[in-house]
XYZ file of C-alpha atoms in Angstrom:
300
model
C -12.979 -20.466 -28.504
C -12.786 -17.325 -26.361
C -11.625 -13.950 -27.601
C -9.323 -13.778 -24.590
C -8.217 -16.138 -21.847
C -6.986 -14.268 -18.784
C -4.715 -16.214 -16.449
C -5.027 -14.661 -13.015
C -7.976 -13.078 -11.250
C -6.392 -10.120 -9.468
C -7.165 -6.440 -10.141
C -5.113 -6.407 -13.373
C -6.706 -9.513 -14.847
C -10.241 -8.562 -13.843
C -9.855 -5.031 -15.213
C -8.729 -6.540 -18.520
C -11.877 -8.640 -18.451
C -14.032 -5.605 -17.642
C -12.805 -3.567 -20.601
C -12.882 -6.522 -23.016
C -16.444 -7.430 -22.049
C -17.582 -3.847 -22.509
C -16.018 -4.018 -25.990
C -18.169 -7.061 -26.771
C -15.447 -9.695 -26.448
C -15.809 -13.120 -24.833
C -13.588 -13.722 -21.813
C -12.516 -16.667 -19.688
C -10.834 -16.004 -16.326
C -8.618 -18.735 -14.879
C -7.498 -18.626 -11.237
C -5.709 -21.302 -9.223
C -5.845 -19.826 -5.715
C -8.382 -17.118 -4.862
C -10.127 -14.060 -6.245
C -8.260 -10.775 -5.912
C -4.625 -11.821 -5.624
C -2.498 -10.181 -2.935
C -4.847 -7.260 -2.290
C -7.609 -9.637 -1.167
C -5.541 -10.330 1.957
C -5.211 -6.655 2.887
C -7.529 -5.527 5.710
C -7.832 -2.014 4.276
C -7.343 -0.374 0.901
C -7.205 3.411 1.288
C -5.150 4.681 -1.659
C -7.453 3.799 -4.556
C -9.037 6.886 -6.183
C -12.635 7.646 -5.110
C -12.715 4.882 -2.489
C -11.890 6.284 0.934
C -11.578 2.897 2.617
C -12.495 -0.665 1.712
C -11.188 -4.086 2.643
C -9.112 -5.819 -0.005
C -11.528 -8.733 0.061
C -14.565 -6.528 -0.557
C -12.780 -4.654 -3.342
C -11.909 -7.955 -5.030
C -15.402 -9.386 -4.658
C -16.981 -6.209 -6.049
C -14.760 -6.336 -9.122
C -15.387 -10.060 -9.616
C -19.160 -9.539 -9.368
C -18.920 -6.709 -11.881
C -17.144 -8.766 -14.548
C -19.176 -11.946 -14.078
C -22.426 -9.978 -14.371
C -21.093 -8.655 -17.678
C -20.609 -12.229 -18.880
C -17.099 -13.308 -17.951
C -16.708 -17.064 -17.610
C -14.649 -18.285 -14.658
C -12.837 -21.506 -13.804
C -10.722 -22.473 -10.800
C -7.833 -23.902 -12.790
C -4.045 -23.856 -12.665
C -2.723 -22.875 -16.092
C 0.276 -25.127 -16.690
C 1.277 -24.111 -20.207
C 0.418 -22.286 -23.410
C 0.775 -23.613 -26.948
C -0.115 -22.313 -30.408
C -3.002 -23.713 -32.467
C -2.921 -21.895 -35.780
C -3.430 -18.210 -35.057
C -4.916 -18.930 -31.630
C -3.686 -20.439 -28.360
C -4.340 -23.511 -26.259
C -4.079 -23.047 -22.507
C -3.582 -26.328 -20.680
C -4.636 -26.620 -17.056
C -4.497 -29.355 -14.451
C -7.907 -30.648 -15.476
C -8.994 -29.003 -18.743
C -7.815 -27.273 -21.881
C -9.117 -23.953 -23.227
C -8.797 -22.187 -26.575
C -8.450 -18.449 -26.997
C -7.568 -15.971 -29.712
C -5.478 -14.028 -27.210
C -3.985 -14.702 -23.788
C -3.449 -12.262 -20.926
C -0.907 -13.246 -18.294
C -1.975 -11.709 -14.992
C -0.296 -14.151 -12.638
C 1.044 -11.535 -10.219
C 3.962 -12.280 -7.954
C 4.520 -13.294 -4.374
C 6.434 -11.433 -1.723
C 9.334 -13.443 -0.395
C 8.585 -14.511 3.143
C 10.885 -15.053 6.096
C 9.222 -18.416 6.655
C 8.759 -17.983 10.392
C 5.856 -19.601 12.267
C 2.541 -17.671 12.126
C 3.751 -15.348 9.367
C 0.668 -15.833 7.185
C -1.819 -15.412 10.026
C -0.155 -12.180 11.187
C -0.365 -10.522 7.772
C -2.726 -7.599 8.289
C -2.162 -7.798 12.039
C 1.193 -6.060 12.102
C 3.007 -7.799 9.254
C 3.068 -6.034 5.889
C 5.051 -6.326 2.686
C 4.227 -2.835 1.376
C 4.942 0.416 3.207
C 3.334 2.424 0.420
C 0.093 0.508 1.000
C 0.106 0.160 4.783
C 2.573 2.672 6.224
C -0.126 5.177 7.202
C -1.705 2.599 9.518
C 1.396 2.792 11.743
C 1.592 6.557 12.120
C 3.041 7.507 15.506
C 4.210 3.959 16.261
C 7.433 1.928 16.178
C 8.134 -0.412 13.270
C 10.757 -2.891 12.093
C 11.935 -3.154 8.484
C 13.563 -6.441 7.472
C 15.700 -6.114 4.346
C 18.907 -4.618 3.009
C 18.320 -3.409 -0.561
C 16.729 -0.376 -2.225
C 13.118 -1.234 -1.431
C 13.842 -1.770 2.260
C 15.593 1.582 2.546
C 12.987 3.420 0.497
C 10.285 1.983 2.735
C 12.293 2.967 5.809
C 12.562 6.568 4.625
C 8.842 6.683 3.913
C 8.033 5.194 7.321
C 10.397 7.578 9.104
C 8.077 10.437 8.111
C 5.161 8.655 9.779
C 6.531 6.590 12.638
C 8.220 7.402 15.931
C 11.072 4.999 15.225
C 12.150 2.693 12.402
C 14.506 -0.210 13.120
C 16.152 -1.782 10.054
C 17.424 -5.352 10.425
C 19.607 -6.958 7.747
C 20.820 -10.521 7.393
C 24.194 -9.607 5.918
C 26.928 -7.264 7.087
C 26.103 -4.308 4.862
C 23.409 -2.716 2.716
C 22.911 -3.667 -0.947
C 21.251 -0.346 -1.739
C 22.221 2.757 -3.684
C 24.701 4.999 -1.866
C 22.284 7.937 -1.817
C 19.687 5.858 0.033
C 22.244 4.671 2.588
C 23.329 8.278 3.117
C 19.750 9.404 3.698
C 19.115 6.570 6.143
C 22.150 7.586 8.187
C 20.871 11.163 8.303
C 17.486 10.230 9.774
C 17.509 10.580 13.547
C 14.559 8.251 14.082
C 16.012 5.418 11.967
C 18.394 2.807 13.394
C 19.920 -0.213 11.721
C 21.778 -3.334 12.710
C 23.448 -5.866 10.423
C 24.046 -9.633 10.702
C 20.650 -10.452 12.180
C 18.798 -13.663 11.369
C 15.055 -13.545 12.069
C 13.972 -16.031 14.739
C 10.358 -15.339 15.773
C 7.485 -12.893 15.850
C 6.350 -11.575 19.214
C 2.694 -11.106 20.084
C -0.382 -13.281 19.987
C -3.042 -11.802 17.727
C -1.113 -8.627 16.880
C 2.593 -8.014 16.294
C 4.443 -6.765 19.366
C 7.995 -7.126 18.054
C 10.584 -9.596 16.751
C 13.492 -11.644 18.011
C 16.645 -12.071 15.946
C 19.905 -13.972 16.353
C 23.165 -12.098 15.784
C 24.992 -14.300 13.270
C 28.393 -13.001 14.426
C 28.036 -12.911 18.219
C 25.411 -15.646 18.550
C 23.246 -13.729 21.030
C 19.551 -12.977 20.699
C 18.328 -9.469 19.916
C 14.732 -8.377 20.556
C 12.996 -5.280 19.246
C 9.554 -4.141 20.351
C 7.367 -2.793 17.536
C 3.781 -2.444 16.396
C 4.543 -3.355 12.816
C 6.981 -5.404 10.747
C 7.650 -4.628 7.083
C 9.306 -7.498 5.219
C 11.260 -6.303 2.171
C 13.345 -9.214 0.917
C 12.168 -9.308 -2.691
C 9.352 -10.644 -4.826
C 8.956 -13.880 -6.748
C 7.119 -14.081 -10.080
C 5.940 -17.398 -11.517
C 6.522 -16.955 -15.221
C 8.882 -19.752 -16.263
C 6.010 -21.873 -17.572
C 5.348 -19.194 -20.216
C 8.971 -18.498 -21.168
C 8.548 -19.915 -24.691
C 6.190 -17.068 -25.535
C 7.495 -14.151 -23.449
C 10.823 -12.510 -22.684
C 11.804 -12.600 -19.010
C 14.189 -10.146 -17.374
C 16.908 -11.154 -14.912
C 14.399 -11.289 -12.054
C 11.937 -13.433 -13.991
C 9.395 -10.675 -14.756
C 7.750 -10.451 -18.191
C 8.989 -7.741 -20.542
C 6.207 -5.853 -22.366
C 5.802 -2.728 -24.433
C 3.621 0.205 -23.357
C 0.530 -1.618 -24.665
C 1.280 -4.633 -22.423
C 2.163 -6.728 -25.492
C 4.869 -9.398 -25.205
C 7.204 -10.677 -27.893
C 4.448 -13.018 -29.137
C 1.548 -11.405 -31.015
C -1.651 -12.163 -29.129
C 0.021 -12.678 -25.741
C -0.153 -9.819 -23.246
C 1.008 -9.401 -19.635
C -0.449 -7.145 -16.957
C 0.023 -6.336 -13.291
C 2.732 -7.485 -10.928
C 3.991 -10.317 -13.165
C 5.456 -7.877 -15.678
C 8.645 -5.825 -15.424
C 7.723 -2.446 -13.915
C 8.863 -0.044 -11.216
C 5.617 0.420 -9.254
C 3.327 -2.376 -8.094
C 0.095 -0.945 -6.707
C -3.577 -1.764 -7.252
C -4.056 1.415 -9.265
C -1.147 0.583 -11.601
C -2.470 -2.976 -11.972
C -5.864 -1.728 -13.100
C -4.116 0.682 -15.471
C -2.238 -2.247 -17.021
C -5.470 -4.190 -17.380
C -7.313 -1.379 -19.140
C -4.362 -0.660 -21.437
C -4.028 -4.311 -22.436
C -7.753 -4.723 -23.087
C -7.862 -1.750 -25.430
C -4.821 -3.087 -27.286
C -6.359 -6.566 -27.468
C -9.611 -5.198 -28.881
C -7.666 -3.482 -31.652
C -5.648 -6.663 -32.261
C -8.792 -8.809 -32.527
C -10.619 -6.325 -34.721
């Protein structure tokens, strides 16, 4: 019986473990894919306080080493479901079952992908899903933004302050963003946009050199040269398996209070899997610390 079982080994989950261990609690970390979550795939992390520059992989490994040296137990295991056993919880995985007095859901979310060939291998080599994280790497260059809603336009405005030119490409015939964002986009001289474009392929071998689209109305191909491609077509959480114990919003993200507590006493959610407006490493670690302090009080 662990004091807390943390499902997910990204920055939010590992920070929860760090604070719980320092409070003298026993912790089990479960992870089904790889240490660090999405940030582990980033070639550079440069917006985390006190760290000028570090690879996402090194950041993740440092944090993992820190919590395991403090005594965190770790298992590569896919958590399938949660159930109640008295006042505690049973977490069922593909291969084993684990008991904990509390559970922290730190399952993150995944950026929606275009699904084109070589997309995964080009991430960090021109393809990005976060302009806030990676926009500065493309200062003085040309970039493409794929998407038509608020995030895509917000990213485009941010990038327009850094890049020579920003080309927005949307699948449908209009934007699905707030009017004020559309107005601002139209006012930017170094931002262009074109609707009704279906992504066809990425250009470039080891680094992005542009993209080819197909005009869904005219049927002709359209090619744009660029050094970077920002894909902004939404994010996908994976929270349905826990829906008995947590409230999900319309997008499938977990609703919590300011202490990261869910509707079920003893179940907490941190990081990108919960409903929030900003998804950055620093906000993930904030969630993790907040939840751990609340959990310590709950257990005590």
